[in-house]
């Protein structure tokens, strides 16, 4: 909690162009899963649709997302990240990853791997309790990418999709 709170508060004060927390989370989910309806986003986060509707309206107003027809032919319109939204998400991810890299800068590679393993397990346990799973690349991707300095990381498969970047 301390690390998260510190990063969220510090980043907005230093750079007002950074994404709000809700925008970061919504864009990250859409980036990971592809276009999603407001109902799908509400279900994914366990939120009321009116809350997600307000948050997505802000994304639309800022040009970070756009409404598109359901690629699967469904009736509900879906939200897709715009090029600007993808760029802003990538920039925020880069800053977040750099901050984490500074936190663990004096850790051994083994300690960083251990942290990554435990965090994956913690996240999956929390997801199992809620019954809401975050879609993520499987274990063959670099598990500790968020803990390495940006220059040391290899791009993940999602980094090669337009303006998208590795998962948060």
Tab-separated table of C-alpha atoms in Angstrom:
chain	number	residue	atom	x	y	z
A	1	UNK	CA	0.000	0.000	0.000
A	2	UNK	CA	2.788	2.414	0.857
A	3	UNK	CA	4.549	1.888	-2.462
A	4	UNK	CA	1.312	2.243	-4.416
A	5	UNK	CA	0.189	5.351	-2.549
A	6	UNK	CA	3.611	6.954	-2.869
A	7	UNK	CA	3.744	6.344	-6.617
A	8	UNK	CA	0.185	7.541	-7.265
A	9	UNK	CA	0.501	10.742	-5.222
A	10	UNK	CA	4.009	11.599	-6.340
A	11	UNK	CA	3.376	11.076	-10.021
A	12	UNK	CA	0.345	13.379	-10.228
A	13	UNK	CA	2.105	16.156	-8.320
A	14	UNK	CA	5.207	16.021	-10.524
A	15	UNK	CA	3.431	15.599	-13.833
A	16	UNK	CA	-0.225	16.559	-14.162
A	17	UNK	CA	-0.249	14.930	-17.606
A	18	UNK	CA	-0.025	11.499	-15.976
A	19	UNK	CA	-3.134	9.358	-16.119
A	20	UNK	CA	-5.557	9.273	-13.202
A	21	UNK	CA	-5.513	5.927	-11.410
A	22	UNK	CA	-8.908	4.876	-12.787
A	23	UNK	CA	-7.880	5.777	-16.343
A	24	UNK	CA	-4.661	3.790	-15.963
A	25	UNK	CA	-6.537	0.731	-14.699
A	26	UNK	CA	-9.260	0.861	-17.356
A	27	UNK	CA	-6.814	1.419	-20.205
A	28	UNK	CA	-4.577	-1.367	-18.899
A	29	UNK	CA	-7.471	-3.813	-18.858
A	30	UNK	CA	-8.625	-2.854	-22.351
A	31	UNK	CA	-5.022	-3.068	-23.570
A	32	UNK	CA	-4.708	-6.567	-22.130
A	33	UNK	CA	-8.100	-7.925	-23.146
A	34	UNK	CA	-9.027	-5.912	-26.231
A	35	UNK	CA	-12.165	-3.801	-26.768
A	36	UNK	CA	-14.615	-4.124	-23.863
A	37	UNK	CA	-18.122	-2.874	-23.120
A	38	UNK	CA	-18.930	-0.854	-20.025
A	39	UNK	CA	-20.690	-3.919	-18.626
A	40	UNK	CA	-17.624	-6.087	-19.187
A	41	UNK	CA	-15.401	-3.514	-17.496
A	42	UNK	CA	-17.796	-3.224	-14.551
A	43	UNK	CA	-17.789	-7.007	-14.169
A	44	UNK	CA	-14.002	-7.220	-14.490
A	45	UNK	CA	-13.438	-4.688	-11.701
A	46	UNK	CA	-16.460	-5.538	-9.553
A	47	UNK	CA	-17.811	-2.010	-9.905
A	48	UNK	CA	-21.259	-0.562	-10.546
A	49	UNK	CA	-21.879	0.229	-14.219
A	50	UNK	CA	-22.674	3.861	-13.345
A	51	UNK	CA	-19.177	4.242	-11.855
A	52	UNK	CA	-17.524	2.703	-14.908
A	53	UNK	CA	-19.754	4.804	-17.178
A	54	UNK	CA	-18.458	8.014	-15.527
A	55	UNK	CA	-14.863	6.828	-15.723
A	56	UNK	CA	-15.112	5.785	-19.366
A	57	UNK	CA	-16.865	9.052	-20.247
A	58	UNK	CA	-13.744	10.836	-18.989
A	59	UNK	CA	-11.569	8.603	-21.198
A	60	UNK	CA	-13.731	9.427	-24.207
A	61	UNK	CA	-13.680	13.190	-23.491
A	62	UNK	CA	-9.882	13.151	-23.241
A	63	UNK	CA	-9.493	11.174	-26.469
A	64	UNK	CA	-7.865	8.236	-24.676
A	65	UNK	CA	-10.522	5.739	-25.788
A	66	UNK	CA	-13.164	5.537	-28.497
A	67	UNK	CA	-16.416	3.656	-28.964
A	68	UNK	CA	-16.384	0.945	-31.612
A	69	UNK	CA	-18.810	-1.673	-32.834
A	70	UNK	CA	-18.419	-5.049	-31.125
A	71	UNK	CA	-15.804	-6.934	-33.159
A	72	UNK	CA	-17.709	-10.157	-32.344
A	73	UNK	CA	-20.969	-8.775	-33.741
A	74	UNK	CA	-22.708	-8.172	-30.406
A	75	UNK	CA	-25.136	-5.316	-29.831
A	76	UNK	CA	-23.177	-3.402	-27.189
A	77	UNK	CA	-20.615	-0.879	-28.347
A	78	UNK	CA	-17.165	-1.391	-26.922
A	79	UNK	CA	-14.333	0.844	-25.869
A	80	UNK	CA	-10.978	0.682	-27.601
A	81	UNK	CA	-7.798	2.579	-26.756
A	82	UNK	CA	-6.888	5.368	-29.153
A	83	UNK	CA	-3.340	5.995	-30.330
A	84	UNK	CA	-3.065	8.822	-27.787
A	85	UNK	CA	-4.441	6.582	-25.035
A	86	UNK	CA	-1.917	3.886	-25.915
A	87	UNK	CA	0.923	6.389	-25.888
A	88	UNK	CA	-0.099	7.851	-22.522
A	89	UNK	CA	-0.501	4.364	-21.050
A	90	UNK	CA	2.941	3.376	-22.342
A	91	UNK	CA	4.499	6.509	-20.853
A	92	UNK	CA	2.881	5.896	-17.464
A	93	UNK	CA	3.959	2.250	-17.475
A	94	UNK	CA	7.514	3.281	-18.247
A	95	UNK	CA	7.562	5.687	-15.295
A	96	UNK	CA	6.006	3.080	-12.978
A	97	UNK	CA	8.530	0.463	-14.063
A	98	UNK	CA	11.410	2.918	-13.617
A	99	UNK	CA	10.181	3.716	-10.098
A	100	UNK	CA	10.066	0.029	-9.223
A	101	UNK	CA	13.508	-0.489	-10.723
A	102	UNK	CA	14.863	2.226	-8.403
A	103	UNK	CA	13.211	0.580	-5.390
A	104	UNK	CA	14.902	-2.774	-6.087
A	105	UNK	CA	18.127	-1.376	-7.566
A	106	UNK	CA	20.322	-2.890	-4.861
A	107	UNK	CA	18.551	-6.268	-4.882
A	108	UNK	CA	20.102	-9.341	-6.445
A	109	UNK	CA	18.469	-10.804	-9.565
A	110	UNK	CA	17.351	-13.763	-7.427
A	111	UNK	CA	15.639	-11.451	-4.924
A	112	UNK	CA	13.838	-9.658	-7.766
A	113	UNK	CA	12.678	-13.027	-9.175
A	114	UNK	CA	11.479	-14.091	-5.720
A	115	UNK	CA	9.513	-10.865	-5.343
A	116	UNK	CA	7.955	-11.309	-8.778
A	117	UNK	CA	6.996	-14.913	-7.997
A	118	UNK	CA	5.416	-13.997	-4.668
A	119	UNK	CA	3.533	-11.047	-6.188
A	120	UNK	CA	2.143	-13.269	-8.952
A	121	UNK	CA	0.989	-15.756	-6.324
A	122	UNK	CA	-0.519	-12.986	-4.169
A	123	UNK	CA	-2.382	-11.488	-7.132
A	124	UNK	CA	-3.721	-14.864	-8.266
A	125	UNK	CA	-4.876	-15.714	-4.731
A	126	UNK	CA	-6.712	-12.375	-4.465
A	127	UNK	CA	-8.250	-12.910	-7.912
A	128	UNK	CA	-9.396	-16.410	-6.920
A	129	UNK	CA	-11.141	-15.085	-3.808
A	130	UNK	CA	-13.025	-12.530	-5.889
A	131	UNK	CA	-13.581	-14.836	-8.854
A	132	UNK	CA	-12.202	-12.123	-11.174
A	133	UNK	CA	-9.033	-13.026	-13.018
A	134	UNK	CA	-6.809	-10.507	-14.741
A	135	UNK	CA	-5.849	-11.804	-18.174
A	136	UNK	CA	-2.073	-11.932	-18.468
A	137	UNK	CA	0.596	-13.549	-20.583
A	138	UNK	CA	1.607	-16.965	-19.351
A	139	UNK	CA	4.737	-17.718	-17.362
A	140	UNK	CA	7.055	-17.899	-20.377
A	141	UNK	CA	7.085	-14.093	-20.548
A	142	UNK	CA	9.549	-12.196	-18.387
A	143	UNK	CA	7.888	-12.359	-14.973
A	144	UNK	CA	9.941	-9.658	-13.322
A	145	UNK	CA	9.780	-7.137	-16.184
A	146	UNK	CA	8.297	-4.450	-13.948
A	147	UNK	CA	11.257	-4.689	-11.572
A	148	UNK	CA	14.003	-4.247	-14.165
A	149	UNK	CA	15.289	-0.978	-15.490
A	150	UNK	CA	13.657	-0.147	-18.859
A	151	UNK	CA	16.908	-0.613	-20.811
A	152	UNK	CA	17.297	-4.135	-19.411
A	153	UNK	CA	13.847	-5.390	-20.497
A	154	UNK	CA	13.003	-7.185	-23.688
A	155	UNK	CA	9.726	-6.008	-25.226
A	156	UNK	CA	6.840	-8.359	-24.527
A	157	UNK	CA	4.527	-9.519	-27.321
A	158	UNK	CA	1.966	-6.863	-26.339
A	159	UNK	CA	4.631	-4.149	-26.795
A	160	UNK	CA	4.666	-4.846	-30.498
A	161	UNK	CA	0.930	-4.202	-30.937
A	162	UNK	CA	0.721	-0.570	-32.075
A	163	UNK	CA	0.924	1.762	-29.115
A	164	UNK	CA	0.383	-0.998	-26.572
A	165	UNK	CA	3.002	-1.910	-23.977
A	166	UNK	CA	3.683	-4.685	-21.471
A	167	UNK	CA	1.007	-5.358	-18.865
A	168	UNK	CA	1.091	-3.346	-15.623
